[in-house]
Amino acid sequence: MRVWLGMMAVVMIFFGPAAVVDAVGGPPKKAVKSYHEVKHFSGGTFAGTKKRGSTLVLNPETAKRGKDSSGRYNEGTYFYGRWTAPVHGAWFEEAIASWQAVTPAGTWLEVELRGRTKQGWTKWYSMGVWHQNDTPFPRHSVQGQGDEDGDVAVDTLKLEKTSHAVQARITLFTEDLSRTPSLRAYGIAFSKGEDQADRIPSTGPTRALDVPMRSQMVYPDGGEVWCSPTSTSMVMDYWARLTGNREWEQSVPTVVKGVWDHVYDGGGNWPFNTAYAASHGLEAKVVRMGSLAEAERWVQMGVPIIISFAYDEGELTGSPLPSSPGHLLVIRGFDEQGDVLTNDPAAPTNDEVRITYDRQEVERLWLEHSNGTAYLIYPPGWQTPGF
């Protein structure tokens, strides 16, 4: 993007305190952010789906037949099944779903969320129709969902009133019952309110990660808008080199093709980028953080972070672009002053992507324009903070 619990395995991470006192003694700026992840799918309601090992798949014996009359899917017949999660308590105004799945040719999935306010449940909102292939139809976000309760802005559910609970619904589809999507996890990033920059100090210098250097600008056929897939490509290749897993070495054009949202008409759909990395076996999710100090904890443990922000002319010192309504780059470390070591794909050549940015400028732009949105991509089993 530019511009429950019960018997299931659940991870809940809180990003940042709910209230942080201003360094100069002002009133606290309150923000609540958390991340809820579900694996194993032992609870919930199965309708045409089942567990296979620790993953969610279609049950060929109970899957239903459907026909696409709206053009949302394959404009033909298909089989489908659903899994509806238990209700999960969470205070939020915005939510971003991300998922980790494999979709063989002719299969796809759709993730939906609904929130519960004082007035009751909202309708189900689609967070995206996704598959990792080019067929049987283009993957896409869903427009035109707005009502009195809220709307989905490409990949972000924005509610008009605070919700105190959420429910997820996953629908798996196939054109042939001999093939099924396989979902191993999904997560939801919640946020209520916004954090203010420069309230949490730097934790000190961190290691500078050796993330491969790739520029989006070396591609003449659309590269100027490929910041997200270029960043995803760099991080995937970082892990490929570190672990020796060559499957994670994906070129920028290949990643662009695999993340493109054909309704949004761009490569910046946040969960489509993480879903692409996850389809190749990486852990990958979209979260919202409250400060760069939290990002430092991940980098210290060897995990580069992709962040989303925007800036006007003069707001980001040293940037290759004078301004951007929406941009993503890789944070690969922090120096002795706490400033941010990046791989910025907006640089004109591969050799020029390593740019150090002012910490306060980056943190303010990141928190103000995407509320601290970040991609976390790393190998299964890698030690991370908070897990």
mmCIF file of C-alpha atoms in Angstrom:
data_model
loop_
_atom_site.group_PDB
_atom_site.id
_atom_site.type_symbol
_atom_site.label_atom_id
_atom_site.label_comp_id
_atom_site.label_asym_id
_atom_site.label_seq_id
_atom_site.Cartn_x
_atom_site.Cartn_y
_atom_site.Cartn_z
ATOM 1 C CA MET A 1 0.000 0.000 0.000
ATOM 2 C CA ARG A 2 1.157 3.606 -0.768
ATOM 3 C CA VAL A 3 -1.481 5.670 -0.538
ATOM 4 C CA TRP A 4 -10.146 -17.716 20.062
ATOM 5 C CA LEU A 5 -8.415 -18.261 21.774
ATOM 6 C CA GLY A 6 -9.720 -21.755 22.884
ATOM 7 C CA MET A 7 -7.562 -24.592 21.691
ATOM 8 C CA MET A 8 -5.871 -22.733 18.877
ATOM 9 C CA ALA A 9 -2.265 -21.663 18.943
ATOM 10 C CA VAL A 10 -2.480 -17.908 19.338
ATOM 11 C CA VAL A 11 0.227 -15.267 19.431
ATOM 12 C CA MET A 12 -0.630 -11.834 20.830
ATOM 13 C CA ILE A 13 2.014 -9.146 20.640
ATOM 14 C CA PHE A 14 1.506 -5.624 21.940
ATOM 15 C CA PHE A 15 3.463 -3.024 19.984
ATOM 16 C CA GLY A 16 4.158 -0.100 22.243
ATOM 17 C CA PRO A 17 2.576 1.049 25.489
ATOM 18 C CA ALA A 18 -1.014 2.167 25.604
ATOM 19 C CA ALA A 19 0.059 5.530 26.968
ATOM 20 C CA VAL A 20 3.505 7.135 26.859
ATOM 21 C CA VAL A 21 4.240 10.383 28.694
ATOM 22 C CA ASP A 22 5.678 13.138 26.529
ATOM 23 C CA ALA A 23 9.399 13.728 27.074
ATOM 24 C CA VAL A 24 8.731 17.401 27.811
ATOM 25 C CA GLY A 25 6.004 16.695 30.326
ATOM 26 C CA GLY A 26 2.934 17.044 28.145
ATOM 27 C CA PRO A 27 -0.133 14.817 28.402
ATOM 28 C CA PRO A 28 0.223 11.225 27.202
ATOM 29 C CA LYS A 29 -0.564 10.386 23.621
ATOM 30 C CA LYS A 30 -2.633 7.226 23.792
ATOM 31 C CA ALA A 31 -2.465 4.529 21.162
ATOM 32 C CA VAL A 32 -3.331 0.872 21.363
ATOM 33 C CA LYS A 33 -1.692 -1.484 18.890
ATOM 34 C CA SER A 34 -1.567 -5.263 18.944
ATOM 35 C CA TYR A 35 -1.095 -8.239 16.692
ATOM 36 C CA HIS A 36 -3.139 -11.428 16.940
ATOM 37 C CA GLU A 37 -1.974 -14.529 15.088
ATOM 38 C CA VAL A 38 -3.715 -17.881 14.743
ATOM 39 C CA LYS A 39 -2.171 -21.205 13.764
ATOM 40 C CA HIS A 40 -3.307 -24.858 13.866
ATOM 41 C CA PHE A 41 -7.073 -24.052 13.561
ATOM 42 C CA SER A 42 -8.227 -26.462 16.269
ATOM 43 C CA GLY A 43 -11.180 -24.287 17.241
ATOM 44 C CA GLY A 44 -13.692 -22.312 15.238
ATOM 45 C CA THR A 45 -16.416 -23.511 12.892
ATOM 46 C CA PHE A 46 -15.567 -25.752 9.933
ATOM 47 C CA ALA A 47 -17.933 -25.760 6.941
ATOM 48 C CA GLY A 48 -16.427 -27.550 3.960
ATOM 49 C CA THR A 49 -12.961 -27.254 5.490
ATOM 50 C CA LYS A 50 -10.814 -29.395 7.763
ATOM 51 C CA LYS A 51 -7.418 -29.591 9.381
ATOM 52 C CA ARG A 52 -4.586 -31.376 7.620
ATOM 53 C CA GLY A 53 -1.692 -31.483 9.999
ATOM 54 C CA SER A 54 -1.462 -27.911 11.267
ATOM 55 C CA THR A 55 -2.973 -26.307 8.155
ATOM 56 C CA LEU A 56 -6.488 -25.458 7.028
ATOM 57 C CA VAL A 57 -7.598 -27.109 3.775
ATOM 58 C CA LEU A 58 -10.786 -27.890 1.883
ATOM 59 C CA ASN A 59 -12.727 -30.998 2.835
ATOM 60 C CA PRO A 60 -13.659 -32.603 -0.517
ATOM 61 C CA GLU A 61 -16.479 -34.550 1.125
ATOM 62 C CA THR A 62 -18.321 -31.483 2.436
ATOM 63 C CA ALA A 63 -17.168 -28.620 0.198
ATOM 64 C CA LYS A 64 -20.020 -26.872 -1.600
ATOM 65 C CA ARG A 65 -20.336 -26.002 -5.263
ATOM 66 C CA GLY A 66 -20.711 -22.358 -6.210
ATOM 67 C CA LYS A 67 -20.988 -20.214 -9.308
ATOM 68 C CA ASP A 68 -19.493 -16.778 -9.778
ATOM 69 C CA SER A 69 -22.202 -14.531 -11.182
ATOM 70 C CA SER A 70 -20.649 -11.248 -10.018
ATOM 71 C CA GLY A 71 -17.230 -11.474 -11.675
ATOM 72 C CA ARG A 72 -15.488 -11.417 -8.317
ATOM 73 C CA TYR A 73 -13.792 -14.759 -8.838
ATOM 74 C CA ASN A 74 -13.372 -16.982 -11.894
ATOM 75 C CA GLU A 75 -16.670 -16.181 -13.696
ATOM 76 C CA GLY A 76 -17.455 -19.889 -13.608
ATOM 77 C CA THR A 77 -18.122 -22.742 -11.204
ATOM 78 C CA TYR A 78 -15.977 -23.668 -8.227
ATOM 79 C CA PHE A 79 -15.986 -25.529 -4.921
ATOM 80 C CA TYR A 80 -15.580 -23.733 -1.617
ATOM 81 C CA GLY A 81 -15.452 -24.203 2.136
ATOM 82 C CA ARG A 82 -15.215 -21.826 5.088
ATOM 83 C CA TRP A 83 -13.638 -21.635 8.497
ATOM 84 C CA THR A 84 -15.003 -19.048 10.931
ATOM 85 C CA ALA A 85 -12.776 -18.118 13.841
ATOM 86 C CA PRO A 86 -13.904 -17.757 17.442
ATOM 87 C CA VAL A 87 -14.619 -14.205 18.541
ATOM 88 C CA HIS A 88 -11.469 -12.425 19.702
ATOM 89 C CA GLY A 89 -11.529 -9.424 22.030
ATOM 90 C CA ALA A 90 -9.637 -6.397 20.718
ATOM 91 C CA TRP A 91 -10.131 -2.631 20.926
ATOM 92 C CA PHE A 92 -9.539 -1.140 17.508
ATOM 93 C CA GLU A 93 -10.596 1.341 14.879
ATOM 94 C CA GLU A 94 -8.431 -0.091 12.095
ATOM 95 C CA ALA A 95 -7.387 -3.648 11.276
ATOM 96 C CA ILE A 96 -5.079 -5.185 8.691
ATOM 97 C CA ALA A 97 -5.233 -8.913 7.970
ATOM 98 C CA SER A 98 -2.301 -10.878 6.587
ATOM 99 C CA TRP A 99 -2.019 -14.582 5.850
ATOM 100 C CA GLN A 100 0.435 -17.362 5.133
ATOM 101 C CA ALA A 101 -0.790 -19.835 2.554
ATOM 102 C CA VAL A 102 -0.012 -21.890 -0.514
ATOM 103 C CA THR A 103 -2.485 -21.868 -3.413
ATOM 104 C CA PRO A 104 -1.861 -24.427 -6.179
ATOM 105 C CA ALA A 105 -3.039 -23.533 -9.681
ATOM 106 C CA GLY A 106 -6.812 -23.195 -9.854
ATOM 107 C CA THR A 107 -7.208 -22.412 -6.140
ATOM 108 C CA TRP A 108 -7.558 -19.198 -4.163
ATOM 109 C CA LEU A 109 -8.732 -17.813 -0.834
ATOM 110 C CA GLU A 110 -10.582 -14.835 0.593
ATOM 111 C CA VAL A 111 -10.112 -13.338 4.062
ATOM 112 C CA GLU A 112 -12.951 -11.427 5.714
ATOM 113 C CA LEU A 113 -13.242 -9.532 8.996
ATOM 114 C CA ARG A 114 -16.081 -8.069 10.995
ATOM 115 C CA GLY A 115 -16.027 -5.979 14.155
ATOM 116 C CA ARG A 116 -18.377 -5.707 17.101
ATOM 117 C CA THR A 117 -19.232 -2.242 18.388
ATOM 118 C CA LYS A 118 -21.754 -1.145 21.014
ATOM 119 C CA GLN A 119 -24.373 -1.273 18.266
ATOM 120 C CA GLY A 120 -23.599 -4.892 17.361
ATOM 121 C CA TRP A 121 -21.720 -6.698 14.620
ATOM 122 C CA THR A 122 -20.729 -5.013 11.385
ATOM 123 C CA LYS A 123 -21.094 -6.839 8.103
ATOM 124 C CA TRP A 124 -18.275 -9.017 6.793
ATOM 125 C CA TYR A 125 -15.638 -6.962 4.964
ATOM 126 C CA SER A 126 -13.382 -8.605 2.390
ATOM 127 C CA MET A 127 -9.683 -8.023 3.021
ATOM 128 C CA GLY A 128 -8.690 -9.437 -0.340
ATOM 129 C CA VAL A 129 -9.089 -12.262 -2.859
ATOM 130 C CA TRP A 130 -5.682 -13.846 -3.179
ATOM 131 C CA HIS A 131 -3.694 -16.552 -4.909
ATOM 132 C CA GLN A 132 -0.037 -16.877 -5.824
ATOM 133 C CA ASN A 133 -0.551 -17.676 -9.503
ATOM 134 C CA ASP A 134 -1.686 -15.830 -12.614
ATOM 135 C CA THR A 135 -4.791 -17.971 -13.010
ATOM 136 C CA PRO A 136 -7.708 -18.543 -12.898
ATOM 137 C CA PHE A 137 -8.229 -14.759 -12.537
ATOM 138 C CA PRO A 138 -6.192 -11.774 -11.343
ATOM 139 C CA ARG A 139 -5.741 -11.465 -7.559
ATOM 140 C CA HIS A 140 -7.341 -8.304 -6.212
ATOM 141 C CA SER A 141 -8.573 -6.209 -3.341
ATOM 142 C CA VAL A 142 -12.297 -5.425 -3.168
ATOM 143 C CA GLN A 143 -13.616 -1.905 -3.687
ATOM 144 C CA GLY A 144 -17.004 -0.387 -2.897
ATOM 145 C CA GLN A 145 -17.562 -1.949 0.532
ATOM 146 C CA GLY A 146 -18.289 1.263 2.416
ATOM 147 C CA ASP A 147 -21.365 1.543 4.637
ATOM 148 C CA GLU A 148 -22.387 3.308 7.841
ATOM 149 C CA ASP A 149 -19.989 1.147 9.877
ATOM 150 C CA GLY A 150 -16.817 1.518 7.845
ATOM 151 C CA ASP A 151 -14.915 0.682 4.683
ATOM 152 C CA VAL A 152 -11.815 -1.089 3.404
ATOM 153 C CA ALA A 153 -9.081 1.133 1.958
ATOM 154 C CA VAL A 154 -7.278 -1.405 -0.271
ATOM 155 C CA ASP A 155 -5.996 -3.545 2.611
ATOM 156 C CA THR A 156 -7.044 -1.707 5.778
ATOM 157 C CA LEU A 157 -10.408 -2.015 7.518
ATOM 158 C CA LYS A 158 -11.386 1.412 8.860
ATOM 159 C CA LEU A 159 -14.368 1.487 11.195
ATOM 160 C CA GLU A 160 -16.415 4.554 12.062
ATOM 161 C CA LYS A 161 -16.683 3.522 15.722
ATOM 162 C CA THR A 162 -14.380 1.688 18.084
ATOM 163 C CA SER A 163 -14.793 -2.073 17.991
ATOM 164 C CA HIS A 164 -14.205 -4.247 21.049
ATOM 165 C CA ALA A 165 -14.132 -7.619 19.296
ATOM 166 C CA VAL A 166 -13.297 -9.104 15.918
ATOM 167 C CA GLN A 167 -14.100 -12.248 14.007
ATOM 168 C CA ALA A 168 -12.299 -13.612 10.965
ATOM 169 C CA ARG A 169 -13.713 -15.807 8.221
ATOM 170 C CA ILE A 170 -11.522 -17.632 5.724
ATOM 171 C CA THR A 171 -13.014 -19.056 2.528
ATOM 172 C CA LEU A 172 -10.998 -21.538 0.465
ATOM 173 C CA PHE A 173 -11.810 -22.101 -3.219
ATOM 174 C CA THR A 174 -10.859 -24.577 -5.920
ATOM 175 C CA GLU A 175 -11.934 -25.422 -9.444
ATOM 176 C CA ASP A 176 -10.903 -29.058 -8.924
ATOM 177 C CA LEU A 177 -11.403 -30.942 -5.656
ATOM 178 C CA SER A 178 -8.133 -32.800 -6.187
ATOM 179 C CA ARG A 179 -6.363 -29.503 -5.356
ATOM 180 C CA THR A 180 -6.818 -27.291 -2.305
ATOM 181 C CA PRO A 181 -5.372 -24.103 -0.863
ATOM 182 C CA SER A 182 -3.431 -24.661 2.343
ATOM 183 C CA LEU A 183 -3.497 -21.960 5.029
ATOM 184 C CA ARG A 184 -0.945 -22.309 7.809
ATOM 185 C CA ALA A 185 -1.575 -19.018 9.660
ATOM 186 C CA TYR A 186 -3.276 -15.665 9.559
ATOM 187 C CA GLY A 187 -2.817 -12.546 11.640
ATOM 188 C CA ILE A 188 -4.574 -9.266 12.340
ATOM 189 C CA ALA A 189 -2.839 -5.991 13.192
ATOM 190 C CA PHE A 190 -5.096 -3.788 15.317
ATOM 191 C CA SER A 191 -4.754 -0.087 16.030
ATOM 192 C CA LYS A 192 -6.743 2.492 17.960
ATOM 193 C CA GLY A 193 -5.375 6.002 17.847
ATOM 194 C CA GLU A 194 -1.941 7.080 16.657
ATOM 195 C CA ASP A 195 1.462 7.253 18.319
ATOM 196 C CA GLN A 196 3.579 10.385 18.439
ATOM 197 C CA ALA A 197 7.189 10.313 17.284
ATOM 198 C CA ASP A 198 10.247 10.752 19.526
ATOM 199 C CA ARG A 199 8.632 9.547 22.744
ATOM 200 C CA ILE A 200 10.706 6.396 23.144
ATOM 201 C CA PRO A 201 14.501 6.826 22.970
ATOM 202 C CA SER A 202 16.863 4.790 20.842
ATOM 203 C CA THR A 203 18.171 1.567 22.333
ATOM 204 C CA GLY A 204 21.629 2.378 20.943
ATOM 205 C CA PRO A 205 23.522 1.256 17.836
ATOM 206 C CA THR A 206 22.511 -2.035 16.278
ATOM 207 C CA ARG A 207 24.193 -4.277 13.797
ATOM 208 C CA ALA A 208 24.078 -3.156 10.179
ATOM 209 C CA LEU A 209 22.468 -6.007 8.272
ATOM 210 C CA ASP A 210 23.945 -6.868 4.877
ATOM 211 C CA VAL A 211 20.728 -6.593 2.882
ATOM 212 C CA PRO A 212 21.285 -6.920 -0.900
ATOM 213 C CA MET A 213 20.981 -3.617 -2.740
ATOM 214 C CA ARG A 214 18.256 -3.228 -5.367
ATOM 215 C CA SER A 215 16.828 -0.104 -6.955
ATOM 216 C CA GLN A 216 13.317 0.127 -8.345
ATOM 217 C CA MET A 217 14.477 2.876 -10.698
ATOM 218 C CA VAL A 218 16.578 0.620 -12.929
ATOM 219 C CA TYR A 219 13.365 -0.834 -14.397
ATOM 220 C CA PRO A 220 11.991 1.441 -17.148
ATOM 221 C CA ASP A 221 8.581 -0.221 -17.426
ATOM 222 C CA GLY A 222 6.928 0.931 -14.209
ATOM 223 C CA GLY A 223 9.781 0.687 -11.742
ATOM 224 C CA GLU A 224 9.075 4.122 -10.311
ATOM 225 C CA VAL A 225 6.075 2.645 -8.432
ATOM 226 C CA TRP A 226 7.687 -0.646 -7.429
ATOM 227 C CA CYS A 227 9.008 0.375 -4.000
ATOM 228 C CA SER A 228 7.094 -2.313 -2.092
ATOM 229 C CA PRO A 229 7.964 -5.354 -4.247
ATOM 230 C CA THR A 230 11.561 -4.108 -4.568
ATOM 231 C CA SER A 231 11.825 -3.943 -0.778
ATOM 232 C CA THR A 232 10.246 -7.390 -0.466
ATOM 233 C CA SER A 233 12.699 -8.741 -3.043
ATOM 234 C CA MET A 234 15.657 -7.319 -1.092
ATOM 235 C CA VAL A 235 14.558 -8.872 2.193
ATOM 236 C CA MET A 236 13.796 -12.252 0.612
ATOM 237 C CA ASP A 237 17.231 -12.283 -1.018
ATOM 238 C CA TYR A 238 18.823 -11.333 2.308
ATOM 239 C CA TRP A 239 17.415 -14.516 3.812
ATOM 240 C CA ALA A 240 18.335 -16.541 0.723
ATOM 241 C CA ARG A 241 21.981 -15.555 1.113
ATOM 242 C CA LEU A 242 21.995 -16.000 4.874
ATOM 243 C CA THR A 243 20.375 -19.447 4.881
ATOM 244 C CA GLY A 244 21.350 -20.816 1.470
ATOM 245 C CA ASN A 245 17.699 -21.265 0.470
ATOM 246 C CA ARG A 246 17.801 -20.176 -3.171
ATOM 247 C CA GLU A 247 14.007 -20.272 -3.520
ATOM 248 C CA TRP A 248 13.943 -17.001 -1.620
ATOM 249 C CA GLU A 249 16.140 -15.310 -4.215
ATOM 250 C CA GLN A 250 13.383 -13.615 -6.213
ATOM 251 C CA SER A 251 14.043 -10.881 -8.767
ATOM 252 C CA VAL A 252 12.188 -7.594 -8.555
ATOM 253 C CA PRO A 253 10.058 -8.203 -11.710
ATOM 254 C CA THR A 254 9.145 -11.673 -10.406
ATOM 255 C CA VAL A 255 7.984 -10.249 -7.085
ATOM 256 C CA VAL A 256 6.050 -7.484 -8.861
ATOM 257 C CA LYS A 257 4.165 -10.101 -10.839
ATOM 258 C CA GLY A 258 3.443 -12.097 -7.680
ATOM 259 C CA VAL A 259 2.128 -9.221 -5.545
ATOM 260 C CA TRP A 260 0.234 -7.112 -8.080
ATOM 261 C CA ASP A 261 -3.259 -6.088 -7.010
ATOM 262 C CA HIS A 262 -5.283 -5.818 -10.212
ATOM 263 C CA VAL A 263 -8.050 -3.684 -8.684
ATOM 264 C CA TYR A 264 -5.765 -1.284 -6.850
ATOM 265 C CA ASP A 265 -3.540 -1.549 -9.950
ATOM 266 C CA GLY A 266 -0.294 -1.519 -8.037
ATOM 267 C CA GLY A 267 2.317 -3.547 -6.194
ATOM 268 C CA GLY A 268 1.820 -1.828 -2.841
ATOM 269 C CA ASN A 269 -0.962 -3.922 -1.301
ATOM 270 C CA TRP A 270 0.642 -4.633 2.077
ATOM 271 C CA PRO A 271 -0.643 -8.169 2.782
ATOM 272 C CA PHE A 272 -0.205 -9.235 -0.846
ATOM 273 C CA ASN A 273 3.521 -8.584 -0.403
ATOM 274 C CA THR A 274 3.800 -10.592 2.795
ATOM 275 C CA ALA A 275 1.575 -13.336 1.364
ATOM 276 C CA TYR A 276 3.965 -13.657 -1.570
ATOM 277 C CA ALA A 277 6.927 -14.153 0.767
ATOM 278 C CA ALA A 278 4.901 -16.599 2.865
ATOM 279 C CA SER A 279 3.936 -18.630 -0.214
ATOM 280 C CA HIS A 280 7.656 -19.389 -0.580
ATOM 281 C CA GLY A 281 7.881 -20.705 2.978
ATOM 282 C CA LEU A 282 8.892 -17.609 4.935
ATOM 283 C CA GLU A 283 7.094 -16.291 7.988
ATOM 284 C CA ALA A 284 5.610 -13.002 6.816
ATOM 285 C CA LYS A 285 3.091 -10.616 8.320
ATOM 286 C CA VAL A 286 1.923 -7.013 8.428
ATOM 287 C CA VAL A 287 2.086 -5.308 11.831
ATOM 288 C CA ARG A 288 1.809 -1.830 13.282
ATOM 289 C CA MET A 289 4.478 -0.587 15.673
ATOM 290 C CA GLY A 290 4.582 2.393 18.009
ATOM 291 C CA SER A 291 8.175 3.552 17.633
ATOM 292 C CA LEU A 292 11.502 2.941 15.935
ATOM 293 C CA ALA A 293 12.732 1.581 19.266
ATOM 294 C CA GLU A 294 10.512 -1.439 18.610
ATOM 295 C CA ALA A 295 11.950 -1.809 15.127
ATOM 296 C CA GLU A 296 15.439 -1.761 16.647
ATOM 297 C CA ARG A 297 14.652 -4.898 18.649
ATOM 298 C CA TRP A 298 13.926 -6.807 15.452
ATOM 299 C CA VAL A 299 16.984 -5.545 13.609
ATOM 300 C CA GLN A 300 19.145 -6.424 16.616
ATOM 301 C CA MET A 301 18.022 -10.021 16.143
ATOM 302 C CA GLY A 302 18.928 -10.015 12.457
ATOM 303 C CA VAL A 303 15.520 -9.215 10.969
ATOM 304 C CA PRO A 304 15.368 -6.304 8.472
ATOM 305 C CA ILE A 305 12.063 -4.443 8.484
ATOM 306 C CA ILE A 306 10.105 -2.896 5.636
ATOM 307 C CA ILE A 307 8.234 0.284 6.597
ATOM 308 C CA SER A 308 5.604 2.379 4.816
ATOM 309 C CA PHE A 309 5.490 6.180 4.955
ATOM 310 C CA ALA A 310 4.982 9.350 2.890
ATOM 311 C CA TYR A 311 6.632 12.753 2.764
ATOM 312 C CA ASP A 312 6.411 16.204 1.243
ATOM 313 C CA GLU A 313 9.270 18.227 -0.182
ATOM 314 C CA GLY A 314 11.887 19.010 2.455
ATOM 315 C CA GLU A 315 10.609 16.488 5.003
ATOM 316 C CA LEU A 316 13.131 13.671 4.377
ATOM 317 C CA THR A 317 16.704 14.924 4.208
ATOM 318 C CA GLY A 318 18.846 13.091 1.655
ATOM 319 C CA SER A 319 16.002 11.313 -0.120
ATOM 320 C CA PRO A 320 16.498 10.546 -3.847
ATOM 321 C CA LEU A 321 12.919 11.749 -4.441
ATOM 322 C CA PRO A 322 11.787 15.249 -3.460
ATOM 323 C CA SER A 323 8.458 13.891 -2.187
ATOM 324 C CA SER A 324 6.273 10.794 -2.249
ATOM 325 C CA PRO A 325 2.574 10.215 -1.482
ATOM 326 C CA GLY A 326 3.504 6.681 -0.405
ATOM 327 C CA HIS A 327 6.824 4.876 -0.197
ATOM 328 C CA LEU A 328 8.395 1.765 1.328
ATOM 329 C CA LEU A 329 12.002 0.971 2.160
ATOM 330 C CA VAL A 330 14.068 -1.497 4.170
ATOM 331 C CA ILE A 331 15.469 -0.655 7.599
ATOM 332 C CA ARG A 332 18.700 -2.634 7.937
ATOM 333 C CA GLY A 333 20.188 -1.016 11.049
ATOM 334 C CA PHE A 334 20.766 2.037 13.238
ATOM 335 C CA ASP A 335 23.982 3.985 13.783
ATOM 336 C CA GLU A 336 25.555 5.388 16.977
ATOM 337 C CA GLN A 337 23.263 8.431 16.887
ATOM 338 C CA GLY A 338 20.190 6.254 16.446
ATOM 339 C CA ASP A 339 19.765 7.348 12.832
ATOM 340 C CA VAL A 340 18.280 4.878 10.398
ATOM 341 C CA LEU A 341 20.374 2.771 8.033
ATOM 342 C CA THR A 342 18.211 1.922 5.037
ATOM 343 C CA ASN A 343 18.100 0.294 1.662
ATOM 344 C CA ASP A 344 15.960 2.837 -0.157
ATOM 345 C CA PRO A 345 14.761 1.425 -3.496
ATOM 346 C CA ALA A 346 14.120 4.967 -4.771
ATOM 347 C CA ALA A 347 17.864 5.441 -5.307
ATOM 348 C CA PRO A 348 18.767 5.739 -9.012
ATOM 349 C CA THR A 349 21.074 2.683 -9.049
ATOM 350 C CA ASN A 350 21.607 -0.473 -7.024
ATOM 351 C CA ASP A 351 24.900 0.839 -5.642
ATOM 352 C CA GLU A 352 23.228 3.951 -4.209
ATOM 353 C CA VAL A 353 20.362 2.441 -2.194
ATOM 354 C CA ARG A 354 22.177 2.492 1.163
ATOM 355 C CA ILE A 355 21.115 5.792 2.686
ATOM 356 C CA THR A 356 21.201 6.940 6.313
ATOM 357 C CA TYR A 357 18.164 9.000 7.318
ATOM 358 C CA ASP A 358 17.513 11.219 10.309
ATOM 359 C CA ARG A 359 15.760 9.214 13.007
ATOM 360 C CA GLN A 360 13.221 11.864 13.986
ATOM 361 C CA GLU A 361 12.246 12.522 10.381
ATOM 362 C CA VAL A 362 11.710 8.840 9.578
ATOM 363 C CA GLU A 363 9.814 8.076 12.775
ATOM 364 C CA ARG A 364 7.456 11.022 12.379
ATOM 365 C CA LEU A 365 6.706 10.280 8.717
ATOM 366 C CA TRP A 366 6.204 6.573 9.415
ATOM 367 C CA LEU A 367 3.856 7.065 12.367
ATOM 368 C CA GLU A 368 1.899 9.940 10.821
ATOM 369 C CA HIS A 369 1.312 8.422 7.392
ATOM 370 C CA SER A 370 0.915 4.665 7.994
ATOM 371 C CA ASN A 371 0.519 4.528 11.782
ATOM 372 C CA GLY A 372 3.714 2.488 12.069
ATOM 373 C CA THR A 373 2.933 -0.137 9.425
ATOM 374 C CA ALA A 374 5.723 -2.638 8.788
ATOM 375 C CA TYR A 375 6.366 -5.971 7.081
ATOM 376 C CA LEU A 376 8.085 -8.654 9.154
ATOM 377 C CA ILE A 377 9.639 -11.375 6.978
ATOM 378 C CA TYR A 378 11.943 -14.076 8.362
ATOM 379 C CA PRO A 379 12.557 -17.851 8.201
ATOM 380 C CA PRO A 380 10.458 -20.276 10.278
ATOM 381 C CA GLY A 381 12.109 -20.898 13.608
ATOM 382 C CA TRP A 382 14.169 -17.702 13.569
ATOM 383 C CA GLN A 383 14.421 -16.175 17.040
ATOM 384 C CA THR A 384 12.459 -12.935 17.222
ATOM 385 C CA PRO A 385 11.446 -10.535 19.998
ATOM 386 C CA GLY A 386 8.073 -11.214 21.536
ATOM 387 C CA PHE A 387 7.534 -14.717 20.212
#
